[in-house]
Amino acid sequence: MPPAGALVSARRFLLPAMDNHAPKVSATRQLALRFISGKYQGGEFPLGEQQEIVVGRSSDLDMVLVEDMVSRRHARIACTEQSIVIEDLGSTNGTFVNGEKIKKTTLKEGDRVLIGTSILKVVSTDPGAPPARKRMDEPSLRSGQTRSMSGSIDEIPLPDLLQLFGTSKKSGVLVVRSDDDVGKIYLRKGIVTFATINDLTDVPPLKSVYRILTWAGGTFDLEAAEERVMTGEISATVQELLMEGLRQIDELNNIRHQLPDLSARLVIPQPLKPQLRDLSPVDLDVLQVVFNHGHLAMVLNKSPATDLETAQSVLKMINAGYLRAE
């Protein structure tokens, strides 16, 4: 069997991505802004009870967010029976909706708004339920809390979260915790510079990012940046990583039913009848990793190729007689 950590690290790259398209609702009085990240997490601010809501750091506003990254008058939300419109009021750090910096736009159910370190989600509420509103100037902080942002990736999927951080040029370490794994994605002014899963050093950072993107449950924290140079640092925009990562995830899901189990041992038959000259350079690299490490989980971790390229090569060589799974 491969080491447990290696198998766990490779496991989730086969999971399908989640569909998080939210339905629209027509009545603004049934909508609220729910804080799903930041120090006001869990708070809710109903929409439709007043025609205009001004958000900012000043104590005389409708929604008071006491933090340095929020301007005194940061944004305005105008509510009518037909629409909810949010407008940035020339804030220093900007207002973001679904990862895009906005001047003025219409909100709908499911939209996510980033103001300072708070992520707010437009949610529908039960009109008959008692109000769940909390005073935003009295955050319920956990004892000893020092993290600037935290939340659940059930509430905000990782691709959406990374897009928010990339567009708003956040710096820090995005720590994602699932039941089995701990992933870390390092950001410097919105650029991804490094990533690990379970602190495994043999999995390249790009491969780690793509695997973390498949996680559909768990929690996240944006922690302070670590002042140290990582061996093998990368420099990639969030948009580049999402486009390529989600493409690879889709293609891997199309062939996952053909792959052996991650714990399966890959064996090179003796004697080897097919000719090595018929293999590509990627195939030869993967064959070398199979010879050295054997189990599919370790092959995926140790291969210099991406998980998609490695999986495609393994299937090709199994079908051509270069490998067999035991």
Short mmCIF file of C-alpha atoms in Angstrom, two decimals:
data_model
loop_
_atom_site.label_atom_id
_atom_site.label_comp_id
_atom_site.label_asym_id
_atom_site.label_seq_id
_atom_site.Cartn_x
_atom_site.Cartn_y
_atom_site.Cartn_z
CA MET A 1 0.00 0.00 0.00
CA PRO A 2 1.15 3.60 -0.63
CA PRO A 3 1.72 5.90 2.35
CA ALA A 4 -1.61 7.13 3.76
CA GLY A 5 -0.70 10.78 3.27
CA ALA A 6 0.07 10.25 -0.40
CA LEU A 7 -3.24 8.49 -1.05
CA VAL A 8 -5.22 11.17 0.80
CA SER A 9 -3.40 13.93 -1.07
CA ALA A 10 -4.30 12.43 -4.43
CA ARG A 11 -7.84 11.34 -3.59
CA ARG A 12 -9.94 14.41 -4.27
CA PHE A 13 -8.63 15.23 -7.72
CA LEU A 14 -11.30 12.83 -9.06
CA LEU A 15 -14.28 14.53 -7.38
CA PRO A 16 -16.68 16.47 -9.62
CA ALA A 17 -17.07 20.21 -9.22
CA MET A 18 -20.19 21.52 -7.51
CA ASP A 19 -22.90 23.50 -9.32
CA ASN A 20 -23.67 26.57 -7.27
CA HIS A 21 -26.05 28.53 -9.48
CA ALA A 22 -28.62 30.15 -7.22
CA PRO A 23 -32.25 30.82 -8.18
CA LYS A 24 -33.64 34.33 -8.27
CA VAL A 25 -36.46 35.64 -6.10
CA SER A 26 -38.66 38.59 -6.89
CA ALA A 27 -39.58 40.10 -3.54
CA THR A 28 -36.76 42.20 -2.08
CA ARG A 29 -38.41 42.15 1.35
CA GLN A 30 -37.61 38.41 1.51
CA LEU A 31 -33.88 38.91 0.97
CA ALA A 32 -31.07 39.57 3.41
CA LEU A 33 -27.32 40.06 3.42
CA ARG A 34 -25.72 37.23 5.40
CA PHE A 35 -22.11 37.55 6.58
CA ILE A 36 -20.43 34.30 5.52
CA SER A 37 -16.85 35.39 6.24
CA GLY A 38 -15.04 37.95 8.34
CA LYS A 39 -15.43 39.05 11.94
CA TYR A 40 -19.19 39.57 11.56
CA GLN A 41 -19.70 36.00 10.32
CA GLY A 42 -23.19 34.73 11.15
CA GLY A 43 -24.76 38.18 11.18
CA GLU A 44 -27.68 38.99 8.90
CA PHE A 45 -28.94 42.34 7.60
CA PRO A 46 -32.47 42.31 6.09
CA LEU A 47 -33.05 44.06 2.77
CA GLY A 48 -36.25 45.89 1.95
CA GLU A 49 -36.98 47.23 5.43
CA GLN A 50 -35.51 50.59 4.37
CA GLN A 51 -35.03 52.08 0.92
CA GLU A 52 -31.36 52.95 1.35
CA ILE A 53 -28.58 51.32 3.35
CA VAL A 54 -25.21 53.05 3.61
CA VAL A 55 -22.31 50.80 4.58
CA GLY A 56 -19.06 52.02 6.10
CA ARG A 57 -16.87 52.59 9.13
CA SER A 58 -18.61 55.75 10.35
CA SER A 59 -20.73 55.14 13.46
CA ASP A 60 -23.75 57.08 12.14
CA LEU A 61 -24.38 54.78 9.14
CA ASP A 62 -26.98 52.04 8.65
CA MET A 63 -24.48 49.15 8.49
CA VAL A 64 -21.32 49.84 10.50
CA LEU A 65 -18.27 47.67 9.74
CA VAL A 66 -15.46 48.54 12.11
CA GLU A 67 -12.24 47.65 10.29
CA ASP A 68 -9.37 49.47 8.61
CA MET A 69 -10.08 48.23 5.07
CA VAL A 70 -13.59 49.74 5.10
CA SER A 71 -13.94 53.44 4.23
CA ARG A 72 -16.00 55.81 6.37
CA ARG A 73 -18.70 55.79 3.67
CA HIS A 74 -17.95 52.69 1.63
CA ALA A 75 -21.05 51.64 -0.33
CA ARG A 76 -24.75 52.35 -0.76
CA ILE A 77 -27.49 49.74 -1.25
CA ALA A 78 -30.80 50.96 -2.71
CA CYS A 79 -33.81 48.63 -2.27
CA THR A 80 -37.07 48.76 -4.24
CA GLU A 81 -39.77 46.19 -4.95
CA GLN A 82 -38.15 45.55 -8.33
CA SER A 83 -34.42 45.52 -7.61
CA ILE A 84 -31.51 45.85 -5.20
CA VAL A 85 -28.70 48.08 -6.46
CA ILE A 86 -25.29 48.39 -4.78
CA GLU A 87 -22.99 51.33 -5.51
CA ASP A 88 -19.42 51.93 -4.39
CA LEU A 89 -18.99 55.40 -2.87
CA GLY A 90 -15.40 55.93 -3.98
CA SER A 91 -13.98 53.67 -1.28
CA THR A 92 -10.23 53.20 -0.94
CA ASN A 93 -10.25 49.40 -1.24
CA GLY A 94 -13.27 48.96 -3.49
CA THR A 95 -16.49 46.93 -3.48
CA PHE A 96 -16.59 43.55 -5.22
CA VAL A 97 -19.54 41.48 -6.44
CA ASN A 98 -18.89 37.88 -7.49
CA GLY A 99 -15.19 38.62 -7.86
CA GLU A 100 -15.60 41.75 -9.98
CA LYS A 101 -14.79 45.27 -8.77
CA ILE A 102 -17.91 47.37 -9.29
CA LYS A 103 -19.00 50.97 -9.35
CA LYS A 104 -22.71 50.17 -9.49
CA THR A 105 -24.59 46.93 -10.15
CA THR A 106 -27.80 45.04 -9.40
CA LEU A 107 -27.79 42.26 -6.79
CA LYS A 108 -29.74 39.00 -6.92
CA GLU A 109 -30.04 36.00 -4.65
CA GLY A 110 -26.80 34.04 -4.43
CA ASP A 111 -24.54 37.01 -5.22
CA ARG A 112 -21.51 37.51 -2.97
CA VAL A 113 -20.28 40.94 -1.96
CA LEU A 114 -16.78 41.64 -0.60
CA ILE A 115 -16.36 44.76 1.54
CA GLY A 116 -13.13 44.98 3.51
CA THR A 117 -12.58 41.51 4.95
CA SER A 118 -16.29 40.66 5.07
CA ILE A 119 -17.99 38.47 2.47
CA LEU A 120 -21.77 38.90 2.39
CA LYS A 121 -24.16 36.64 0.51
CA VAL A 122 -27.61 37.66 -0.73
CA VAL A 123 -29.95 35.02 0.69
CA SER A 124 -33.71 34.50 0.82
CA THR A 125 -35.36 34.45 4.24
CA ASP A 126 -38.61 33.13 5.65
CA PRO A 127 -40.93 36.14 6.04
CA GLY A 128 -42.68 34.44 8.97
CA ALA A 129 -39.50 33.73 10.90
CA PRO A 130 -38.32 36.06 13.70
CA PRO A 131 -35.66 38.55 12.53
CA ALA A 132 -32.11 37.19 12.68
CA ARG A 133 -30.50 40.60 12.44
CA LYS A 134 -27.42 41.28 14.52
CA ARG A 135 -25.96 44.71 15.20
CA MET A 136 -23.00 45.03 12.90
CA ASP A 137 -21.15 47.30 15.32
CA GLU A 138 -21.10 44.53 17.93
CA PRO A 139 -19.41 41.59 16.24
CA SER A 140 -19.52 38.24 18.03
CA LEU A 141 -15.84 37.38 17.83
CA ARG A 142 -14.53 34.01 18.86
CA SER A 143 -12.27 34.17 21.89
CA GLY A 144 -8.70 34.83 20.83
CA GLN A 145 -9.60 35.13 17.15
CA THR A 146 -6.81 36.71 15.11
CA ARG A 147 -7.63 35.60 11.56
CA SER A 148 -8.88 38.32 9.25
CA MET A 149 -11.21 36.11 7.21
CA SER A 150 -12.79 32.71 7.75
CA GLY A 151 -15.82 30.78 6.59
CA SER A 152 -17.18 27.62 5.01
CA ILE A 153 -16.55 26.46 1.46
CA ASP A 154 -20.04 24.98 1.54
CA GLU A 155 -21.20 28.62 1.58
CA ILE A 156 -18.65 30.02 -0.86
CA PRO A 157 -16.97 27.54 -3.24
CA LEU A 158 -13.21 27.77 -3.60
CA PRO A 159 -13.20 29.03 -7.21
CA ASP A 160 -15.46 31.94 -6.19
CA LEU A 161 -13.39 32.61 -3.08
CA LEU A 162 -10.11 32.64 -5.01
CA GLN A 163 -11.58 34.95 -7.63
CA LEU A 164 -12.61 37.39 -4.88
CA PHE A 165 -9.12 37.29 -3.37
CA GLY A 166 -7.44 37.65 -6.75
CA THR A 167 -9.51 40.63 -7.89
CA SER A 168 -9.17 42.40 -4.53
CA LYS A 169 -5.39 41.69 -4.50
CA LYS A 170 -5.35 39.97 -1.12
CA SER A 171 -2.12 38.75 0.47
CA GLY A 172 -1.84 35.89 2.93
CA VAL A 173 -2.16 32.12 3.21
CA LEU A 174 -5.55 30.63 2.35
CA VAL A 175 -5.79 27.57 4.61
CA VAL A 176 -8.50 25.09 3.61
CA ARG A 177 -9.42 22.29 6.02
CA SER A 178 -11.50 19.28 5.06
CA ASP A 179 -12.16 16.11 7.06
CA ASP A 180 -8.96 14.50 5.75
CA ASP A 181 -6.67 17.18 4.35
CA VAL A 182 -5.22 20.63 4.96
CA GLY A 183 -4.45 22.68 1.87
CA LYS A 184 -2.54 25.95 1.78
CA ILE A 185 -2.57 28.46 -1.08
CA TYR A 186 -0.14 31.36 -0.75
CA LEU A 187 -1.20 34.73 -2.17
CA ARG A 188 0.81 37.89 -2.76
CA LYS A 189 -1.35 40.84 -3.86
CA GLY A 190 -3.78 38.46 -5.56
CA ILE A 191 -1.08 36.35 -7.27
CA VAL A 192 -0.72 32.69 -6.29
CA THR A 193 2.91 31.98 -5.37
CA PHE A 194 2.81 28.53 -3.78
CA ALA A 195 0.51 25.72 -2.57
CA THR A 196 0.75 22.50 -0.57
CA ILE A 197 -1.54 19.72 0.66
CA ASN A 198 -0.71 18.24 4.06
CA ASP A 199 2.70 19.93 3.72
CA LEU A 200 3.79 17.26 1.23
CA THR A 201 6.90 18.54 -0.52
CA ASP A 202 6.84 16.08 -3.43
CA VAL A 203 3.61 17.46 -4.96
CA PRO A 204 4.30 20.56 -7.09
CA PRO A 205 2.38 23.74 -6.18
CA LEU A 206 0.31 23.89 -9.38
CA LYS A 207 -0.76 20.28 -8.94
CA SER A 208 -1.71 21.06 -5.32
CA VAL A 209 -3.85 24.05 -6.36
CA TYR A 210 -5.75 22.00 -8.93
CA ARG A 211 -6.47 19.28 -6.36
CA ILE A 212 -7.63 21.77 -3.73
CA LEU A 213 -10.06 23.26 -6.26
CA THR A 214 -12.01 19.98 -6.26
CA TRP A 215 -12.80 20.15 -2.53
CA ALA A 216 -16.51 20.75 -2.01
CA GLY A 217 -16.69 20.84 1.82
CA GLY A 218 -14.70 22.22 4.70
CA THR A 219 -13.62 25.52 6.18
CA PHE A 220 -11.21 28.25 5.15
CA ASP A 221 -9.12 30.90 6.89
CA LEU A 222 -7.07 33.65 5.30
CA GLU A 223 -4.07 33.87 7.59
CA ALA A 224 -1.21 36.36 7.67
CA ALA A 225 1.45 36.00 4.99
CA GLU A 226 4.51 33.95 5.90
CA GLU A 227 7.73 35.93 5.48
CA ARG A 228 9.83 33.23 3.87
CA VAL A 229 10.88 32.16 0.40
CA MET A 230 9.36 28.88 -0.81
CA THR A 231 11.41 26.49 -2.92
CA GLY A 232 9.70 26.17 -6.29
CA GLU A 233 7.64 29.37 -6.06
CA ILE A 234 5.27 30.11 -8.93
CA SER A 235 3.63 33.32 -10.11
CA ALA A 236 0.16 32.75 -11.55
CA THR A 237 -2.99 34.85 -11.62
CA VAL A 238 -6.11 33.38 -10.10
CA GLN A 239 -7.87 33.64 -13.46
CA GLU A 240 -5.16 31.57 -15.18
CA LEU A 241 -5.28 28.91 -12.47
CA LEU A 242 -9.08 28.67 -12.50
CA MET A 243 -9.32 28.34 -16.27
CA GLU A 244 -6.67 25.63 -16.51
CA GLY A 245 -7.56 23.91 -13.23
CA LEU A 246 -11.26 23.59 -13.95
CA ARG A 247 -10.50 22.34 -17.47
CA GLN A 248 -8.26 19.61 -16.07
CA ILE A 249 -10.83 18.66 -13.43
CA ASP A 250 -13.52 18.25 -16.10
CA GLU A 251 -11.30 16.06 -18.27
CA LEU A 252 -10.19 13.95 -15.31
CA ASN A 253 -13.80 13.35 -14.34
CA ASN A 254 -14.46 12.07 -17.85
CA ILE A 255 -11.85 9.28 -17.47
CA ARG A 256 -11.97 8.60 -13.72
CA HIS A 257 -14.13 5.47 -14.17
CA GLN A 258 -11.39 3.93 -16.32
CA LEU A 259 -8.57 4.40 -13.80
CA PRO A 260 -7.47 1.77 -11.27
CA ASP A 261 -8.04 2.50 -7.59
CA LEU A 262 -5.54 4.92 -6.09
CA SER A 263 -4.22 2.13 -3.84
CA ALA A 264 -3.64 -0.19 -6.83
CA ARG A 265 -0.07 -1.20 -7.63
CA LEU A 266 1.07 -0.61 -11.18
CA VAL A 267 3.42 -3.28 -12.53
CA ILE A 268 5.64 -3.36 -15.62
CA PRO A 269 5.24 -6.83 -17.23
CA GLN A 270 8.34 -8.97 -17.65
CA PRO A 271 9.34 -9.45 -20.39
CA LEU A 272 8.08 -6.16 -21.82
CA LYS A 273 6.79 -6.82 -25.33
CA PRO A 274 5.75 -3.33 -26.56
CA GLN A 275 8.60 -1.12 -27.77
CA LEU A 276 9.77 1.77 -25.59
CA ARG A 277 10.51 3.82 -28.71
CA ASP A 278 6.77 4.10 -29.31
CA LEU A 279 6.26 6.05 -26.06
CA SER A 280 6.25 9.85 -25.75
CA PRO A 281 8.63 11.69 -23.39
CA VAL A 282 5.74 12.12 -20.90
CA ASP A 283 4.99 8.39 -21.07
CA LEU A 284 8.64 7.54 -20.43
CA ASP A 285 8.73 9.85 -17.40
CA VAL A 286 5.58 8.23 -16.01
CA LEU A 287 6.96 4.73 -16.68
CA GLN A 288 10.09 5.66 -14.71
CA VAL A 289 7.95 6.85 -11.78
CA VAL A 290 5.94 3.61 -11.92
CA PHE A 291 9.20 1.60 -11.82
CA ASN A 292 10.39 3.60 -8.78
CA HIS A 293 7.16 3.91 -6.77
CA GLY A 294 4.51 1.50 -8.10
CA HIS A 295 1.23 2.59 -6.48
CA LEU A 296 -1.02 4.91 -8.48
CA ALA A 297 -1.32 7.47 -5.66
CA MET A 298 2.47 7.78 -5.45
CA VAL A 299 2.77 7.90 -9.25
CA LEU A 300 0.35 10.83 -9.37
CA ASN A 301 2.28 12.64 -6.64
CA LYS A 302 5.77 11.97 -8.00
CA SER A 303 5.10 12.41 -11.71
CA PRO A 304 6.51 15.66 -13.16
CA ALA A 305 3.44 15.84 -15.41
CA THR A 306 0.03 17.13 -14.31
CA ASP A 307 -2.51 14.75 -12.79
CA LEU A 308 -4.44 14.82 -16.08
CA GLU A 309 -1.38 14.04 -18.22
CA THR A 310 -0.27 11.33 -15.78
CA ALA A 311 -3.70 9.68 -15.68
CA GLN A 312 -3.96 9.76 -19.49
CA SER A 313 -0.48 8.24 -19.79
CA VAL A 314 -1.26 5.49 -17.27
CA LEU A 315 -4.44 4.54 -19.16
CA LYS A 316 -2.61 4.57 -22.49
CA MET A 317 0.16 2.30 -21.21
CA ILE A 318 -2.28 -0.10 -19.49
CA ASN A 319 -4.23 -0.45 -22.75
CA ALA A 320 -1.02 -0.92 -24.79
CA GLY A 321 0.44 -3.56 -22.46
CA TYR A 322 3.24 -1.48 -20.89
CA LEU A 323 1.53 -1.62 -17.46
CA ARG A 324 -0.97 -3.68 -15.54
CA ALA A 325 -2.81 -2.89 -12.31
CA GLU A 326 -2.80 -5.30 -9.35
#
